[in-house]
Short mmCIF file of C-alpha atoms and ligand atoms in Angstrom, two decimals:
data_model
loop_
_atom_site.label_atom_id
_atom_site.label_comp_id
_atom_site.label_asym_id
_atom_site.label_seq_id
_atom_site.Cartn_x
_atom_site.Cartn_y
_atom_site.Cartn_z
CA UNK A 1 30.54 -49.89 25.43
CA UNK A 2 33.13 -47.58 23.68
CA UNK A 3 31.05 -48.05 20.38
CA UNK A 4 27.70 -47.39 22.27
CA UNK A 5 29.08 -44.09 23.74
CA UNK A 6 30.40 -42.93 20.26
CA UNK A 7 26.94 -43.82 18.73
CA UNK A 8 25.16 -41.86 21.44
CA UNK A 9 27.44 -38.93 20.98
CA UNK A 10 26.88 -38.96 17.30
CA UNK A 11 23.06 -38.99 17.70
CA UNK A 12 23.10 -36.03 20.31
CA UNK A 13 25.50 -34.11 17.89
CA UNK A 14 23.25 -34.64 14.95
CA UNK A 15 20.14 -33.75 16.90
CA UNK A 16 21.89 -30.68 18.11
CA UNK A 17 22.89 -29.76 14.44
CA UNK A 18 19.47 -30.08 13.17
CA UNK A 19 17.85 -28.24 16.05
CA UNK A 20 20.39 -25.29 15.46
CA UNK A 21 19.60 -25.42 11.77
CA UNK A 22 15.89 -25.20 12.45
CA UNK A 23 16.33 -22.42 14.90
CA UNK A 24 18.54 -20.63 12.31
CA UNK A 25 15.90 -21.03 9.61
CA UNK A 26 13.28 -19.69 11.93
CA UNK A 27 15.41 -16.57 12.42
CA UNK A 28 16.68 -16.14 8.94
CA UNK A 29 13.33 -16.95 7.15
CA UNK A 30 11.75 -13.57 6.68
CA UNK A 31 8.74 -12.36 4.63
CA UNK A 32 11.16 -10.92 2.09
CA UNK A 33 12.84 -14.42 1.63
CA UNK A 34 9.64 -16.44 1.69
CA UNK A 35 7.91 -14.32 -0.97
CA UNK A 36 11.01 -13.96 -3.10
CA UNK A 37 9.64 -15.95 -5.91
CA UNK A 38 6.06 -15.04 -5.35
CA UNK A 39 5.58 -11.33 -5.55
CA UNK A 40 7.10 -8.23 -3.82
CA UNK A 41 6.03 -7.90 -0.18
CA UNK A 42 6.27 -4.22 0.74
CA UNK A 43 5.60 -1.66 3.50
CA UNK A 44 4.77 2.03 3.54
CA UNK A 45 7.62 4.15 5.20
CA UNK A 46 7.00 7.22 7.30
CA UNK A 47 9.52 10.00 7.68
CA UNK A 48 11.27 8.59 10.87
CA UNK A 49 11.80 5.40 9.10
CA UNK A 50 13.56 6.44 5.83
CA UNK A 51 15.43 9.23 7.55
CA UNK A 52 17.02 6.68 9.97
CA UNK A 53 15.51 8.34 13.02
CA UNK A 54 13.42 5.30 14.00
CA UNK A 55 16.18 2.84 14.64
CA UNK A 56 14.02 0.01 15.73
CA UNK A 57 12.15 -0.07 12.45
CA UNK A 58 15.29 -0.14 10.29
CA UNK A 59 16.32 -3.67 10.94
CA UNK A 60 12.65 -4.93 10.43
CA UNK A 61 12.14 -3.06 7.25
CA UNK A 62 15.49 -4.16 5.70
CA UNK A 63 15.06 -7.78 6.45
CA UNK A 64 11.33 -8.31 6.08
CA UNK A 65 10.40 -6.23 3.01
CA UNK A 66 11.44 -6.20 -0.57
CA UNK A 67 9.38 -3.09 -1.58
CA UNK A 68 8.58 0.32 -0.18
CA UNK A 69 6.05 3.18 -0.83
CA UNK A 70 6.15 6.73 0.78
CA UNK A 71 3.41 7.17 3.10
CA UNK A 72 3.24 10.95 2.55
CA UNK A 73 6.25 12.65 1.28
CA UNK A 74 5.27 12.30 -2.40
CA UNK A 75 1.83 13.65 -2.32
CA UNK A 76 1.26 16.81 -4.14
CA UNK A 77 0.88 19.01 -1.07
CA UNK A 78 4.23 17.93 0.35
CA UNK A 79 6.37 17.84 -2.84
CA UNK A 80 5.01 20.93 -4.54
CA UNK A 81 3.59 22.88 -1.53
CA UNK A 82 3.72 26.25 -3.56
CA UNK A 83 3.54 26.55 -7.37
CA UNK A 84 6.92 25.80 -9.01
CA UNK A 85 8.50 25.26 -5.41
CA UNK A 86 9.33 21.57 -5.21
CA UNK A 87 10.36 20.05 -1.85
CA UNK A 88 12.49 16.93 -2.68
CA UNK A 89 14.64 16.63 0.32
CA UNK A 90 12.37 13.74 2.09
CA UNK A 91 11.50 12.04 -1.19
CA UNK A 92 15.19 11.98 -2.14
CA UNK A 93 15.91 10.33 1.16
CA UNK A 94 13.09 7.89 0.70
CA UNK A 95 14.28 6.76 -2.61
CA UNK A 96 17.97 6.48 -1.32
CA UNK A 97 16.77 4.08 1.33
CA UNK A 98 15.07 1.82 -1.15
CA UNK A 99 17.99 1.78 -3.46
CA UNK A 100 20.50 1.04 -0.60
CA UNK A 101 18.33 -1.97 0.45
CA UNK A 102 17.64 -3.04 -3.10
CA UNK A 103 13.93 -2.50 -2.85
CA UNK A 104 11.23 -2.03 -5.56
CA UNK A 105 10.22 1.56 -5.06
CA UNK A 106 6.74 2.83 -5.89
CA UNK A 107 5.91 6.53 -6.16
CA UNK A 108 2.61 7.60 -4.52
CA UNK A 109 0.80 9.52 -5.72
CA UNK A 110 0.80 11.94 -8.64
CA UNK A 111 -2.87 13.09 -8.97
CA UNK A 112 -5.20 12.68 -6.12
CA UNK A 113 -7.93 15.02 -4.92
CA UNK A 114 -6.83 14.74 -1.26
CA UNK A 115 -3.76 16.08 0.31
CA UNK A 116 -3.36 18.33 -2.80
CA UNK A 117 -2.39 21.98 -2.18
CA UNK A 118 -5.13 24.53 -2.64
CA UNK A 119 -3.14 26.66 -5.26
CA UNK A 120 -3.27 23.68 -7.65
CA UNK A 121 -6.80 24.45 -8.46
CA UNK A 122 -7.32 28.26 -8.13
CA UNK A 123 -6.12 31.63 -9.44
CA UNK A 124 -4.83 34.61 -7.52
CA UNK A 125 -8.39 35.61 -6.69
CA UNK A 126 -9.18 32.05 -5.37
CA UNK A 127 -11.38 31.27 -8.38
CA UNK A 128 -11.17 27.95 -10.22
CA UNK A 129 -8.58 27.99 -12.86
CA UNK A 130 -9.45 27.15 -16.52
CA UNK A 131 -9.04 23.76 -18.11
CA UNK A 132 -6.00 24.76 -19.86
CA UNK A 133 -4.27 26.09 -16.71
CA UNK A 134 -5.02 22.91 -14.73
CA UNK A 135 -3.80 20.74 -17.50
CA UNK A 136 -0.55 22.78 -17.62
CA UNK A 137 -0.20 22.50 -13.89
CA UNK A 138 -0.77 18.74 -13.93
CA UNK A 139 1.75 18.30 -16.71
CA UNK A 140 4.46 20.37 -14.83
CA UNK A 141 3.87 18.46 -11.56
CA UNK A 142 3.97 15.07 -13.22
CA UNK A 143 6.87 15.73 -15.50
CA UNK A 144 9.03 17.37 -12.74
CA UNK A 145 8.42 14.68 -10.11
CA UNK A 146 8.52 11.64 -12.40
CA UNK A 147 11.69 12.87 -14.28
CA UNK A 148 13.56 13.43 -11.05
CA UNK A 149 13.33 9.76 -10.12
CA UNK A 150 13.54 8.35 -13.62
CA UNK A 151 14.95 4.86 -13.64
CA UNK A 152 14.89 4.82 -9.72
CA UNK A 153 11.22 4.74 -9.10
CA UNK A 154 9.94 1.66 -11.07
CA UNK A 155 6.22 2.17 -10.64
CA UNK A 156 3.91 5.12 -10.14
CA UNK A 157 0.51 5.33 -8.54
CA UNK A 158 -0.44 7.96 -11.30
CA UNK A 159 -3.99 8.53 -10.32
CA UNK A 160 -5.57 7.77 -6.82
CA UNK A 161 -9.29 7.45 -6.11
CA UNK A 162 -11.07 8.74 -9.24
CA UNK A 163 -14.05 6.52 -9.03
CA UNK A 164 -16.72 6.36 -6.29
CA UNK A 165 -18.11 3.29 -4.68
CA UNK A 166 -21.14 3.47 -6.96
CA UNK A 167 -18.99 3.32 -9.98
CA UNK A 168 -19.36 6.87 -11.09
CA UNK A 169 -16.60 9.37 -11.54
CA UNK A 170 -15.63 11.31 -8.23
CA UNK A 171 -16.60 14.89 -8.82
CA UNK A 172 -13.21 16.16 -7.98
CA UNK A 173 -11.54 19.36 -9.01
CA UNK A 174 -9.62 17.48 -11.61
CA UNK A 175 -12.79 15.93 -12.92
CA UNK A 176 -15.00 19.13 -12.67
CA UNK A 177 -12.43 21.36 -14.35
CA UNK A 178 -10.99 19.13 -17.07
CA UNK A 179 -13.43 16.36 -17.51
CA UNK A 180 -12.81 12.66 -17.67
CA UNK A 181 -9.74 13.29 -19.71
CA UNK A 182 -7.76 14.27 -16.77
CA UNK A 183 -6.94 10.61 -16.17
CA UNK A 184 -5.78 10.01 -19.73
CA UNK A 185 -3.69 13.06 -19.75
CA UNK A 186 -2.05 12.06 -16.30
CA UNK A 187 -1.01 8.75 -17.61
CA UNK A 188 0.29 10.32 -20.86
CA UNK A 189 2.21 12.91 -18.90
CA UNK A 190 3.82 10.12 -16.54
CA UNK A 191 4.69 8.01 -19.64
CA UNK A 192 6.41 10.89 -21.36
CA UNK A 193 8.50 11.69 -18.41
CA UNK A 194 9.66 7.98 -17.75
CA UNK A 195 8.67 5.67 -20.58
CA UNK A 196 10.04 2.73 -18.68
CA UNK A 197 8.04 3.17 -15.47
CA UNK A 198 5.11 1.03 -14.66
CA UNK A 199 1.88 3.21 -14.40
CA UNK A 200 -0.88 2.32 -11.97
CA UNK A 201 -4.44 3.27 -11.04
CA UNK A 202 -4.92 3.02 -7.31
CA UNK A 203 -8.15 3.10 -5.29
CA UNK A 204 -10.00 1.71 -2.15
CA UNK A 205 -13.10 -0.57 -1.88
CA UNK A 206 -12.11 -2.12 -5.22
CA UNK A 207 -14.14 -5.26 -4.31
CA UNK A 208 -17.33 -3.50 -4.39
CA UNK A 209 -19.04 -4.74 -7.44
CA UNK A 210 -20.41 -1.42 -8.67
CA UNK A 211 -16.93 0.16 -8.09
CA UNK A 212 -15.34 -2.69 -9.84
CA UNK A 213 -17.59 -2.19 -12.97
CA UNK A 214 -16.74 1.62 -12.95
CA UNK A 215 -12.94 1.00 -12.73
CA UNK A 216 -13.18 -1.62 -15.48
CA UNK A 217 -15.11 0.77 -17.75
CA UNK A 218 -12.63 3.39 -17.08
CA UNK A 219 -9.65 1.26 -17.76
CA UNK A 220 -11.17 -0.14 -21.03
CA UNK A 221 -11.69 3.42 -22.15
CA UNK A 222 -8.10 4.21 -21.47
CA UNK A 223 -6.84 1.15 -23.18
CA UNK A 224 -9.05 1.74 -26.21
CA UNK A 225 -7.27 5.19 -26.54
CA UNK A 226 -3.85 3.45 -26.52
CA UNK A 227 -2.95 5.02 -23.01
CA UNK A 228 -0.07 3.07 -21.17
CA UNK A 229 -1.51 1.69 -18.01
CA UNK A 230 0.19 -1.28 -16.53
CA UNK A 231 -1.45 -2.14 -13.14
CA UNK A 232 -4.29 -1.70 -10.73
CA UNK A 233 -3.59 -0.96 -7.05
CA UNK A 234 -6.26 -2.43 -4.94
CA UNK A 235 -5.86 -0.51 -1.55
CA UNK A 236 -6.33 -3.20 1.14
CA UNK A 237 -7.81 -1.17 4.02
CA UNK A 238 -9.88 -3.93 5.20
CA UNK A 239 -11.92 -4.74 8.32
CA UNK A 240 -13.26 -7.84 10.09
CA UNK A 241 -16.65 -7.59 8.33
CA UNK A 242 -15.68 -6.21 4.98
CA UNK A 243 -14.96 -7.09 2.12
CA UNK A 244 -16.17 -10.42 1.27
CA UNK A 245 -13.27 -12.60 0.31
CA UNK A 246 -15.09 -13.93 -2.75
CA UNK A 247 -15.75 -10.31 -3.95
CA UNK A 248 -12.09 -9.39 -3.46
CA UNK A 249 -11.26 -12.54 -5.63
CA UNK A 250 -13.48 -11.44 -8.31
CA UNK A 251 -11.84 -8.08 -8.48
CA UNK A 252 -8.35 -9.67 -8.60
CA UNK A 253 -9.44 -11.81 -11.54
CA UNK A 254 -11.25 -8.95 -13.36
CA UNK A 255 -8.48 -6.58 -13.15
CA UNK A 256 -6.03 -9.11 -14.21
CA UNK A 257 -8.37 -10.09 -17.03
CA UNK A 258 -7.65 -6.52 -18.46
CA UNK A 259 -4.23 -7.65 -19.02
CA UNK A 260 -2.88 -5.61 -15.93
CA UNK A 261 -0.74 -6.35 -13.00
CA UNK A 262 -2.77 -6.45 -9.84
CA UNK A 263 -1.25 -5.05 -6.57
CA UNK A 264 -2.60 -5.17 -3.19
CA UNK A 265 -1.52 -1.84 -1.89
CA UNK A 266 -2.07 -0.18 1.52
CA UNK A 267 -2.99 -3.46 3.25
CA UNK A 268 -4.01 -3.30 6.89
CA UNK A 269 -6.70 -5.21 8.63
CA UNK A 270 -8.25 -3.32 11.42
CA UNK A 271 -9.14 -5.37 14.48
CA UNK A 272 -11.70 -2.93 15.69
CA UNK A 273 -15.43 -2.79 15.16
CA UNK A 274 -16.27 -0.90 12.08
CA UNK A 275 -18.35 2.36 12.62
CA UNK A 276 -21.56 2.24 10.56
CA UNK A 277 -21.18 3.69 7.20
CA UNK A 278 -17.49 3.66 6.71
CA UNK A 279 -16.19 1.21 3.98
CA UNK A 280 -12.94 2.65 2.93
CA UNK A 281 -10.39 5.45 3.22
CA UNK A 282 -12.49 8.43 2.57
CA UNK A 283 -11.08 10.99 5.04
CA UNK A 284 -14.51 12.83 4.93
CA UNK A 285 -16.03 9.88 6.73
CA UNK A 286 -14.31 10.56 10.13
CA UNK A 287 -16.91 9.67 12.73
CA UNK A 288 -17.15 10.77 16.42
CA UNK A 289 -15.22 8.90 18.96
CA UNK A 290 -17.24 6.35 20.82
CA UNK A 291 -16.09 4.32 23.70
CA UNK A 292 -17.71 1.08 22.56
CA UNK A 293 -15.81 1.20 19.38
CA UNK A 294 -12.46 1.38 21.13
CA UNK A 295 -12.67 -1.89 22.96
CA UNK A 296 -8.93 -3.12 23.16
CA UNK A 297 -7.10 -0.03 24.71
CA UNK A 298 -4.99 -2.43 26.73
CA UNK A 299 -4.13 -5.05 24.22
CA UNK A 300 -5.82 -7.44 21.91
CA UNK A 301 -7.35 -10.49 23.80
CA UNK A 302 -6.18 -13.84 22.49
CA UNK A 303 -9.56 -14.80 21.03
CA UNK A 304 -9.92 -11.54 19.12
CA UNK A 305 -6.29 -12.10 17.84
CA UNK A 306 -7.09 -15.63 16.57
CA UNK A 307 -10.11 -14.34 14.51
CA UNK A 308 -8.09 -11.51 13.28
CA UNK A 309 -5.21 -13.86 12.36
CA UNK A 310 -7.43 -16.21 10.58
CA UNK A 311 -8.84 -13.38 8.42
CA UNK A 312 -5.37 -12.23 7.48
CA UNK A 313 -4.43 -15.69 6.53
CA UNK A 314 -7.37 -16.13 4.38
CA UNK A 315 -6.29 -12.94 2.51
CA UNK A 316 -2.73 -14.13 2.19
CA UNK A 317 -3.90 -17.55 1.05
CA UNK A 318 -6.02 -15.82 -1.70
CA UNK A 319 -2.95 -13.68 -2.71
CA UNK A 320 -0.87 -16.77 -3.00
CA UNK A 321 -3.52 -18.58 -4.93
CA UNK A 322 -3.31 -15.73 -7.50
CA UNK A 323 0.43 -15.13 -7.37
CA UNK A 324 0.44 -15.29 -11.27
CA UNK A 325 -1.74 -12.12 -11.32
CA UNK A 326 -0.28 -10.22 -8.28
CA UNK A 327 3.02 -8.52 -8.45
CA UNK A 328 3.10 -6.88 -5.21
CA UNK A 329 1.51 -6.95 -1.71
CA UNK A 330 2.19 -3.79 0.38
CA UNK A 331 1.28 -3.26 4.01
CA UNK A 332 0.33 0.35 4.87
CA UNK A 333 3.06 0.72 7.62
CA UNK A 334 5.25 -1.61 9.69
CA UNK A 335 4.14 -1.53 13.27
CA UNK A 336 0.74 -0.97 14.99
CA UNK A 337 1.96 2.05 16.88
CA UNK A 338 2.37 4.04 13.47
CA UNK A 339 -0.72 2.89 11.74
CA UNK A 340 -3.21 5.64 10.59
CA UNK A 341 -5.89 3.12 11.57
CA UNK A 342 -5.52 4.32 15.22
CA UNK A 343 -6.93 7.60 14.03
CA UNK A 344 -9.29 6.54 11.23
CA UNK A 345 -12.25 6.48 10.93
CA UNK A 346 -12.31 7.35 14.57
CA UNK A 347 -9.70 9.39 16.24
CA UNK A 348 -7.74 8.09 19.33
CA UNK A 349 -8.38 4.43 19.14
CA UNK A 350 -5.90 1.57 19.75
CA UNK A 351 -5.80 -0.63 16.70
CA UNK A 352 -3.62 -3.70 15.77
CA UNK A 353 -3.91 -3.79 11.90
CA UNK A 354 -0.18 -4.64 11.02
CA UNK A 355 2.28 -7.47 11.15
CA UNK A 356 4.51 -5.88 13.90
CA UNK A 357 3.59 -4.90 17.32
CA UNK A 358 4.23 -1.62 18.94
CA UNK A 359 7.71 -2.66 19.89
CA UNK A 360 8.48 -3.97 16.33
CA UNK A 361 8.22 -7.61 17.34
CA UNK A 362 6.85 -9.95 14.60
CA UNK A 363 3.48 -11.14 15.48
CA UNK A 364 2.89 -14.84 15.55
CA UNK A 365 0.99 -14.20 12.38
CA UNK A 366 4.29 -13.43 10.41
CA UNK A 367 5.65 -16.96 10.87
CA UNK A 368 2.26 -18.45 9.72
CA UNK A 369 2.15 -16.13 6.68
CA UNK A 370 5.71 -17.24 5.83
CA UNK A 371 4.84 -20.88 6.20
CA UNK A 372 1.83 -20.44 3.72
CA UNK A 373 4.37 -18.89 1.21
CA UNK A 374 6.92 -21.59 1.67
CA UNK A 375 4.26 -24.27 1.15
CA UNK A 376 3.02 -22.64 -2.02
CA UNK A 377 4.65 -24.03 -5.02
C1 GLA B 401 -5.44 6.63 1.09
C2 GLA B 401 -4.19 7.14 0.34
C3 GLA B 401 -3.00 6.79 1.20
C4 GLA B 401 -3.29 7.21 2.67
C5 GLA B 401 -4.41 6.50 3.22
C6 GLA B 401 -4.63 6.98 4.63
O1 GLA B 401 -5.64 5.30 1.05
O2 GLA B 401 -4.02 6.43 -0.92
O3 GLA B 401 -2.02 7.50 0.72
O4 GLA B 401 -3.40 8.61 2.74
O5 GLA B 401 -5.52 7.12 2.36
O6 GLA B 401 -3.29 7.02 5.26
#
């Protein structure tokens, strides 16, 4: 009898220990831990987050993510609002946050037609500056910003969105005034400022075949001229009906085939219907608000969440399949409440594109993604 009781106690004790271990594992296994030997798993941070104002986000960001990118504070309109007047306060805080938490820090973005200050392209009379002047401004901007964070920011989105969905050059001010050499020069200036930094080209809708061809052609031309380019950022602003997974995979393979690292940057999966005509992040596409395209104002119904979850999982399975080619997957934000998708491409919708809900609770999807990562050898 005594023996029986002892045996019983032992079994109960063992069960309790294994239960508490499992519970502990559930709690301690984070995205950051699960993807440690796969690729960096990152997020974009907004001001309230890296300034420590948004206390709720801090715990989630620190424990779940191994990489960060600034959502806005390093864009040229913010970091050099007037010629020669650099505003580094926010970017400094952002970099300090990443260093404190031992994260891979990406700088975003040096040369982009959007969120650029008007002065960059015009003279005192408001006329377009000459090619020489614009090159000089680019050089000064890139040298100053990259040099400030030399050795701390390990990778830069040097040029953002230079190729259109049809594969042609975007006719931006940089292109119109300088010609296609603006991209070569941008990469050269960044390399001069920090020879050890990785340099990336970043763009949206990178799974569209014509755009893929255009980007490949552009990268090959850079490589033929000996320009240092290390990676391609495929912005992952995806929807329920675009892009096709198979086209996304072809792009991962093609960009890696150029000898470059592939990064999935700016990942968010909108759970809302896609307004016709929009396939990416072109701010100019903002469509009028329509009630029928804002169907989940009071929460995402379980059925819709399952479809959304499965699509996210398909993408993560694809990323894990190509973990030898992918160096980083970065979400464009932490929680649904802070996502730009609530206002794009239609203002004032309620979207659910991220991994954490409006209270910073991990969605059930997080555990499923972690399981996929753990099971991938
Ligand atoms: C583009 C840019 C990002 C951001 C998003 C919208 O994808 O690269 O920096 O502005 O648009 O938030």
